[in-house]
Amino acid sequence: MPLLAKNDPREIQKFYQLFYEANVRDGQYKRKPEEMTKIYQIALVLYDVVRAVVPFEKIDAWINKCARDVEMKNKQYVHYNILPLYATGVKPAIMELAEIKAAIKALHKVDNLPKPRVQSTPNEPDDRDISIHDLLDWLWLTFGFQKGNVANQREHLILLLANADIKNKQQEDDHHADIKNKQQEDDDAQLDNDTVEKLMGEILKNYESWCNYLRCKPINFICSVTYNAADRQQLQLLYIGLYLLIWGEASNIRFMPECICYIFHNMARELDRILHCYVRSVSGDIPQPAHQGEEAFLHEVVTPIYEVLRKEARRNQGGTVSHSKWRNYDDLNEYFWSDKCFKLGWPMDRKADFFVHSQPRNEQPSNFTPRWRKPKTYFVEVRTFWHLYRSFNRLWVFFILAFQAMVIVGWSTGGSLSTLFDEDVFKNVMSIFITYSLLNFLQAMLDIILSCRAWGSLKNTQIVRYLLKFAVAAVWVVVLPLGYSCSMQKPIGLFRFFSDWINNWQSQSFYNFTILIFMMPNILAAILFILPPLRRSMEHSNLRIIVLIMWWTQPKLYVGRSLHEDLLLPKYTLFWIFLLISKLAFSYYVEILPLIGPTKLIMGLKVGTYAWHEFFPNVKYNIGVVISIWSPIVLLYFMDAQIWYAIFSTIFGGIHGVFSHLGEIQTLGMLRSRFESVPAAFTERLVPLPNEDVRRNPLVRGFKLDTQS
């Protein structure tokens, strides 16, 4: 064959025709499936070369027909995970399941959907025929997803629908035992409406929670009204498929679930507008989505957000930069916890503060102009040991107040707990509320100091909350000591305290009223702690009065709500009650009470000339000795909770394991038998070394050995 010009259209088409006849038409029954897979891929590439070199109007009709045949048959050899959807001949057993057939049949209902407008390329006509086999193909052409993503999520959705349908039918069979003919099931295979609705509720659960948090109405509730009620199942499958396609192609943005909710909210709104206008429109004109075309979702939605992630990660500089200087996944995702995220618009405004970033040090282009950068949101890490107190504030407060009360009771005559009912002792114990006010003031101050770096992105209501809590804590630091000094003139006891409140509450002292007002937030928190369902409903409520109450209790965040242990768990509750009672009883009778007498004796000794007069020139008591003997006890008091937890977890875990027959030793008899092998185990592990080995040991070299021993 003579050498022809490389761009000769006839020779290129002739080469494609010969390749098709020799390998596809005549060789498809002679080669193995893996060989045919490669041949079809080569044929697709050759047709792309033909379209790139030859104008579309000059391509022979027979070549286009062969290309369509290759594209159709190539689906029979595409890779799949579980479901061979395009297999020919004898179908695998999984494809004969009624639930799989029902799911595929439900996805193939595309007759009443508008035909998507496909953007043309220079080598293709505007009205070329695009086959739409199911709902995911329609979403692919409408919003511009990737073909591989569509194939994966098609199989994913079919399996989800089939599994949900099987579970739903099993629940129905428990109540209604009905045996049907298998052939009739195959002919009338249809998805139950409850199956699709439950699956949509599970998949879009986080989206609906996000909409409720931001006080915006979920899109799927709007669409169910505006679209045809007879095709409600088709509509639900469209929204499920849209969410799965967004999730499947989101890549690293998948770690930002609320960002996915924002994207789905806007694309679902476009889907709702398209379907609504198609049903109501007479001319057939339907609006087009913001992003359309081949792989438009990847280039126009995912890539800009990923670029922000990438550039913020480069600001980290391998972990050498402070956490407050760059934004991670959580910081970027928290941007979508506020209704300010809707200012991004759709399509997203690339000039919004979310996309603004400071330039890394290793990138300094000439056209770079510094712009205002979105700061970190809600939380900025400040590395300090004060976080130990702030994070476990309630535990520290409980231990400090309990320690003060035990010291006061132990300091009284006799040190018995019955002295708590004495008027003077109970009056002194009431001073713990003053200590509590000081600890609250410290907590409010730490809240301001440790969160000041995040004030640039906090809501004004949150900043006002921090300042108000600091001001109120400062007021209580002054009011409670004044009220306590006034109550010193009227001693009270425990029984008299409660009896006077019941019989003559109007004559109570000013300190009692201040304590009641001061403890009102704690009383409300205790009630909500005892009733977790009430607290859960209040945290998810959008009523103004409830939002105001919860606003003072804790800052409103999207995550971390409703994470409360239920008190109706008796084992868990009794475990901690017994642990704390044991810890406090041990601390009082073993640690605190034995030191009261020596402390009184040491404090009673007068000091004439103090040895450290340079540091303590006017000391009259042995306060330094008292501090030295109490310091280890105080440290042990705050640390032994871990010891008691280890003891109780061992005891409770061992008892639970014995009764549940867990582990190798399942009975007490087996436990006793193990003690018989303990001496042999010790002998085996502690056998002395032979004399030769001992002589070679440099640690014992030079010593005279008794070889007869």
XYZ file of C-alpha atoms in Angstrom, residues 99-496:
398
model
C -35.592 -6.600 44.637
C -32.792 -5.919 42.137
C -35.265 -6.000 39.259
C -37.630 -3.675 41.097
C -34.849 -1.174 41.803
C -33.652 -1.195 38.181
C -37.219 -0.851 36.951
C -37.842 2.150 39.226
C -34.682 3.891 38.007
C -35.658 3.379 34.343
C -38.787 5.552 34.603
C -37.601 8.604 32.657
C -40.432 9.107 30.156
C -42.043 12.076 31.916
C -38.788 14.005 32.470
C -37.709 16.927 30.280
C -34.986 16.227 27.766
C -31.772 17.852 29.013
C -30.035 20.314 26.748
C -26.586 18.971 25.891
C -23.857 21.434 25.028
C -22.377 20.742 21.621
C -18.718 20.477 20.662
C -17.144 21.692 17.387
C -17.237 18.184 15.917
C -20.776 17.292 17.011
C -24.200 18.683 16.027
C -26.475 20.459 18.466
C -29.287 17.914 18.118
C -27.268 14.696 18.398
C -29.068 11.733 19.938
C -28.124 11.132 23.589
C -29.594 7.989 25.080
C -31.002 8.261 28.600
C -31.504 4.858 30.199
C -32.299 5.790 33.798
C -32.601 8.660 36.259
C -28.855 8.809 36.900
C -28.189 9.285 33.199
C -30.640 12.190 33.257
C -28.862 13.741 36.265
C -25.524 13.186 34.560
C -26.558 15.117 31.449
C -28.360 17.819 33.420
C -25.665 18.694 35.974
C -22.472 17.478 34.321
C -21.188 14.686 36.546
C -18.445 12.251 35.580
C -19.398 9.002 33.841
C -17.398 6.829 36.238
C -19.110 8.444 39.203
C -22.516 7.841 37.622
C -21.715 4.158 37.054
C -20.546 3.665 40.650
C -23.492 5.450 42.217
C -25.955 3.627 39.962
C -24.795 0.321 41.393
C -24.663 1.840 44.871
C -28.229 3.119 44.687
C -29.602 -0.156 43.294
C -28.051 -2.107 46.154
C -29.325 0.396 48.729
C -32.851 0.154 47.342
C -32.737 -3.640 47.164
C -31.451 -4.014 50.735
C -33.990 -1.531 52.082
C -36.776 -3.277 50.182
C -35.783 -6.689 51.572
C -35.720 -5.311 55.106
C -39.085 -3.639 54.614
C -40.658 -6.835 53.238
C -39.298 -8.889 56.126
C -40.975 -6.526 58.567
C -44.229 -6.831 56.665
C -43.991 -10.636 56.547
C -43.782 -10.732 60.333
C -47.309 -9.314 60.458
C -48.776 -10.643 57.219
C -47.561 -14.087 56.117
C -48.273 -14.175 52.402
C -46.675 -16.624 49.927
C -46.701 -15.499 46.327
C -45.663 -17.149 43.148
C -42.116 -16.231 42.136
C -43.116 -15.616 38.540
C -45.800 -13.204 39.669
C -43.270 -11.400 41.872
C -40.909 -11.016 38.930
C -43.644 -9.682 36.675
C -45.035 -7.248 39.227
C -41.685 -6.302 40.811
C -42.092 -2.794 42.134
C -40.469 -0.834 44.890
C -42.606 -0.033 47.873
C -43.155 3.681 48.423
C -42.251 3.292 52.090
C -38.907 1.784 51.085
C -37.896 4.797 48.992
C -39.197 7.260 51.572
C -37.298 5.618 54.431
C -34.103 5.484 52.390
C -34.422 9.156 51.501
C -34.955 9.984 55.173
C -31.781 8.136 56.146
C -29.616 9.619 53.390
C -30.914 13.179 53.784
C -31.089 13.081 57.589
C -28.061 15.332 58.041
C -29.343 17.699 55.347
C -32.707 18.091 57.068
C -30.967 18.648 60.422
C -28.758 21.269 58.768
C -31.766 23.061 57.294
C -33.533 23.027 60.657
C -30.418 24.458 62.333
C -30.212 27.307 59.793
C -34.017 27.866 59.833
C -34.435 27.190 56.110
C -36.985 24.826 54.626
C -35.621 21.608 53.104
C -35.954 21.499 49.350
C -37.486 18.029 49.164
C -40.548 19.171 51.167
C -41.149 21.982 48.682
C -40.782 19.725 45.653
C -43.261 17.185 46.908
C -45.929 19.866 46.660
C -44.959 21.532 43.387
C -44.406 18.328 41.387
C -46.924 15.724 40.259
C -48.018 13.642 43.262
C -48.305 10.485 41.121
C -44.564 10.549 40.447
C -43.515 11.128 44.049
C -41.345 7.989 44.067
C -39.539 9.126 40.938
C -38.957 12.530 42.532
C -37.553 10.964 45.696
C -35.215 8.777 43.634
C -34.002 11.861 41.794
C -33.050 13.591 45.038
C -31.417 10.455 46.439
C -29.448 10.017 43.222
C -28.450 13.690 43.181
C -27.116 13.531 46.734
C -25.178 10.327 46.033
C -23.655 11.792 42.867
C -22.578 14.923 44.758
C -21.144 12.817 47.578
C -19.384 10.410 45.219
C -17.631 13.137 43.237
C -16.825 15.436 46.154
C -13.425 13.819 46.784
C -11.787 15.445 49.844
C -14.774 17.753 50.296
C -16.556 14.612 51.514
C -14.954 15.331 54.906
C -17.003 18.569 55.069
C -20.575 17.227 55.438
C -22.258 20.608 55.902
C -20.525 21.888 52.759
C -22.057 18.913 50.941
C -25.427 19.955 52.371
C -24.958 23.478 50.990
C -24.095 22.156 47.516
C -27.025 19.739 47.560
C -29.393 22.476 48.751
C -28.593 24.684 45.760
C -28.515 21.901 43.160
C -31.768 20.454 44.528
C -33.298 23.905 44.188
C -32.254 23.909 40.532
C -33.735 20.449 40.081
C -36.971 21.609 41.685
C -37.105 24.641 39.387
C -36.505 22.491 36.290
C -39.248 20.002 37.159
C -41.676 22.685 38.297
C -41.275 24.707 35.105
C -41.554 21.578 32.961
C -44.880 20.661 34.552
C -46.301 24.199 34.453
C -44.733 25.447 31.216
C -46.760 25.394 28.003
C -43.973 26.214 25.560
C -41.650 23.584 26.948
C -38.886 26.041 27.870
C -37.163 25.001 31.077
C -34.421 26.803 33.001
C -30.888 25.491 32.832
C -28.686 24.749 35.845
C -25.825 27.041 36.766
C -23.208 24.443 35.768
C -23.751 22.302 32.703
C -21.476 20.425 30.384
C -19.009 17.581 30.512
C -17.511 17.266 34.030
C -18.914 20.688 34.929
C -19.536 19.730 38.546
C -15.891 18.741 39.010
C -14.461 21.904 37.456
C -16.967 24.501 38.696
C -17.908 23.221 42.179
C -15.383 20.740 43.565
C -12.179 22.271 42.209
C -12.611 25.804 43.698
C -13.344 24.424 47.165
C -10.485 21.952 46.889
C -8.123 24.769 45.927
C -8.994 26.519 49.172
C -8.265 23.303 51.079
C -4.960 22.820 49.288
C -3.704 26.355 49.791
C -4.739 26.409 53.442
C -2.923 23.096 53.969
C 0.230 24.563 52.431
C 0.113 27.340 54.989
C 0.714 24.665 57.607
C 4.268 24.242 56.284
C 4.653 20.729 57.534
C 3.260 21.374 61.000
C 5.668 24.190 61.858
C 3.066 26.975 61.782
C 0.705 27.640 64.669
C -2.778 26.163 64.466
C -4.257 29.664 64.547
C -2.516 30.673 61.294
C -4.286 28.304 58.927
C -7.680 26.684 58.462
C -8.252 22.938 58.409
C -11.252 20.845 57.348
C -13.230 21.669 60.492
C -12.655 25.417 60.190
C -13.760 25.485 56.564
C -16.744 23.259 57.284
C -17.850 25.437 60.212
C -18.323 28.258 57.703
C -21.485 26.416 56.632
C -22.856 26.273 60.199
C -24.185 29.802 59.806
C -26.713 31.314 57.444
C -23.895 33.569 56.226
C -22.921 30.715 53.897
C -25.870 31.623 51.667
C -23.997 34.819 50.756
C -21.784 32.635 48.563
C -24.713 32.409 46.155
C -25.080 29.889 43.349
C -22.975 29.695 41.290
C -20.555 30.454 44.098
C -18.986 33.877 44.157
C -15.231 33.407 43.853
C -14.680 36.805 45.494
C -16.430 35.792 48.725
C -14.489 35.685 51.969
C -14.566 31.872 51.962
C -12.296 31.737 48.895
C -9.940 34.488 50.049
C -6.698 33.164 51.436
C -3.333 34.615 52.376
C -0.569 33.692 49.983
C 1.933 31.070 51.221
C 5.482 32.261 51.775
C 6.893 30.202 48.916
C 4.429 31.745 46.405
C 4.793 35.444 45.726
C 3.453 36.230 42.240
C 3.812 39.721 40.934
C 0.078 40.251 40.550
C -0.741 39.198 44.118
C -2.574 41.818 46.144
C -3.227 41.184 49.857
C -6.904 40.832 50.670
C -8.903 40.293 53.827
C -8.841 36.603 54.766
C -11.611 34.665 56.496
C -10.386 33.931 60.055
C -10.798 30.671 61.912
C -14.308 29.975 63.134
C -15.677 29.297 66.614
C -12.472 27.878 68.073
C -8.807 28.819 67.838
C -6.393 26.659 69.750
C -4.385 28.384 72.473
C -1.795 26.043 73.913
C -1.940 26.486 77.664
C -2.411 24.292 80.722
C -5.465 26.344 81.652
C -7.393 24.157 79.228
C -7.182 21.434 81.889
C -9.381 23.550 84.112
C -11.613 25.015 81.419
C -12.375 21.706 79.689
C -13.117 19.848 82.960
C -14.590 22.788 84.832
C -17.488 20.931 86.476
C -15.196 18.178 87.764
C -12.734 20.659 89.251
C -15.523 22.666 90.882
C -17.032 19.540 92.432
C -13.696 18.381 93.873
C -12.741 21.846 95.185
C -16.100 22.469 96.883
C -16.178 18.942 98.327
C -12.640 19.419 99.684
C -13.594 22.723 101.315
C -16.714 21.222 102.900
C -14.802 18.182 104.214
C -12.079 20.380 105.735
C -14.710 22.541 107.474
C -16.549 19.506 108.865
C -13.307 17.831 109.898
C -12.057 21.004 111.599
C -15.112 21.038 113.873
C -15.182 19.284 117.209
C -14.984 15.527 116.795
C -14.875 15.656 112.969
C -17.993 13.513 112.630
C -20.367 13.999 109.708
C -23.197 14.494 112.191
C -21.695 17.865 113.079
C -22.966 19.103 109.723
C -26.342 19.617 111.425
C -24.767 22.011 113.912
C -25.634 25.651 113.328
C -22.089 27.022 113.281
C -20.698 24.200 111.174
C -23.478 24.434 108.584
C -23.017 28.188 108.452
C -19.333 27.717 107.658
C -20.118 25.062 105.031
C -22.405 27.578 103.313
C -19.256 29.538 102.423
C -18.630 27.081 99.573
C -20.945 29.208 97.424
C -18.460 32.060 97.721
C -15.753 29.728 96.461
C -18.096 28.638 93.707
C -18.580 32.248 92.607
C -14.791 32.725 92.444
C -14.427 29.600 90.317
C -17.217 30.800 88.019
C -15.422 34.111 87.667
C -12.231 32.263 86.730
C -14.148 30.201 84.172
C -15.736 33.289 82.600
C -12.351 34.987 82.418
C -10.755 31.950 80.771
C -13.606 31.804 78.250
C -12.789 35.313 77.125
C -9.012 34.915 77.110
C -8.879 31.528 75.374
C -11.475 32.416 72.719
C -10.379 35.975 71.893
C -8.599 34.838 68.708
C -11.874 33.520 67.319
C -13.858 36.711 67.957
C -13.305 37.838 64.381
C -15.704 35.156 63.128
C -18.020 34.719 66.123
C -21.559 36.001 66.054
C -22.304 39.135 68.003
C -24.652 37.161 70.254
C -21.823 34.843 71.246
C -19.511 37.744 72.071
C -22.269 39.361 74.133
C -22.748 36.048 75.949
C -19.081 35.884 76.958
C -19.113 39.493 78.202
C -22.397 39.114 80.089
C -21.245 35.926 81.820
C -18.052 37.706 82.889
C -20.001 40.690 84.217
C -22.510 38.514 86.076
C -19.711 36.404 87.565
C -17.956 39.572 88.757
C -21.176 40.793 90.388
C -21.644 37.494 92.255
C -18.067 37.651 93.533
C -19.032 40.880 95.334
C -22.646 40.118 96.283
C -22.175 36.666 97.849
C -19.440 37.672 100.353
C -21.551 40.691 101.384
C -24.597 38.479 101.875
C -22.554 35.953 103.853
C -21.204 38.636 106.190
C -24.771 39.836 106.826
C -25.961 36.295 107.608
C -23.291 35.844 110.273
C -25.621 37.628 112.701
C -28.283 34.926 112.285
C -26.809 31.414 112.685
C -28.786 28.606 111.103
C -28.647 24.822 110.983
C -29.570 22.327 108.292
C -33.009 21.417 109.707
C -33.790 24.993 110.599
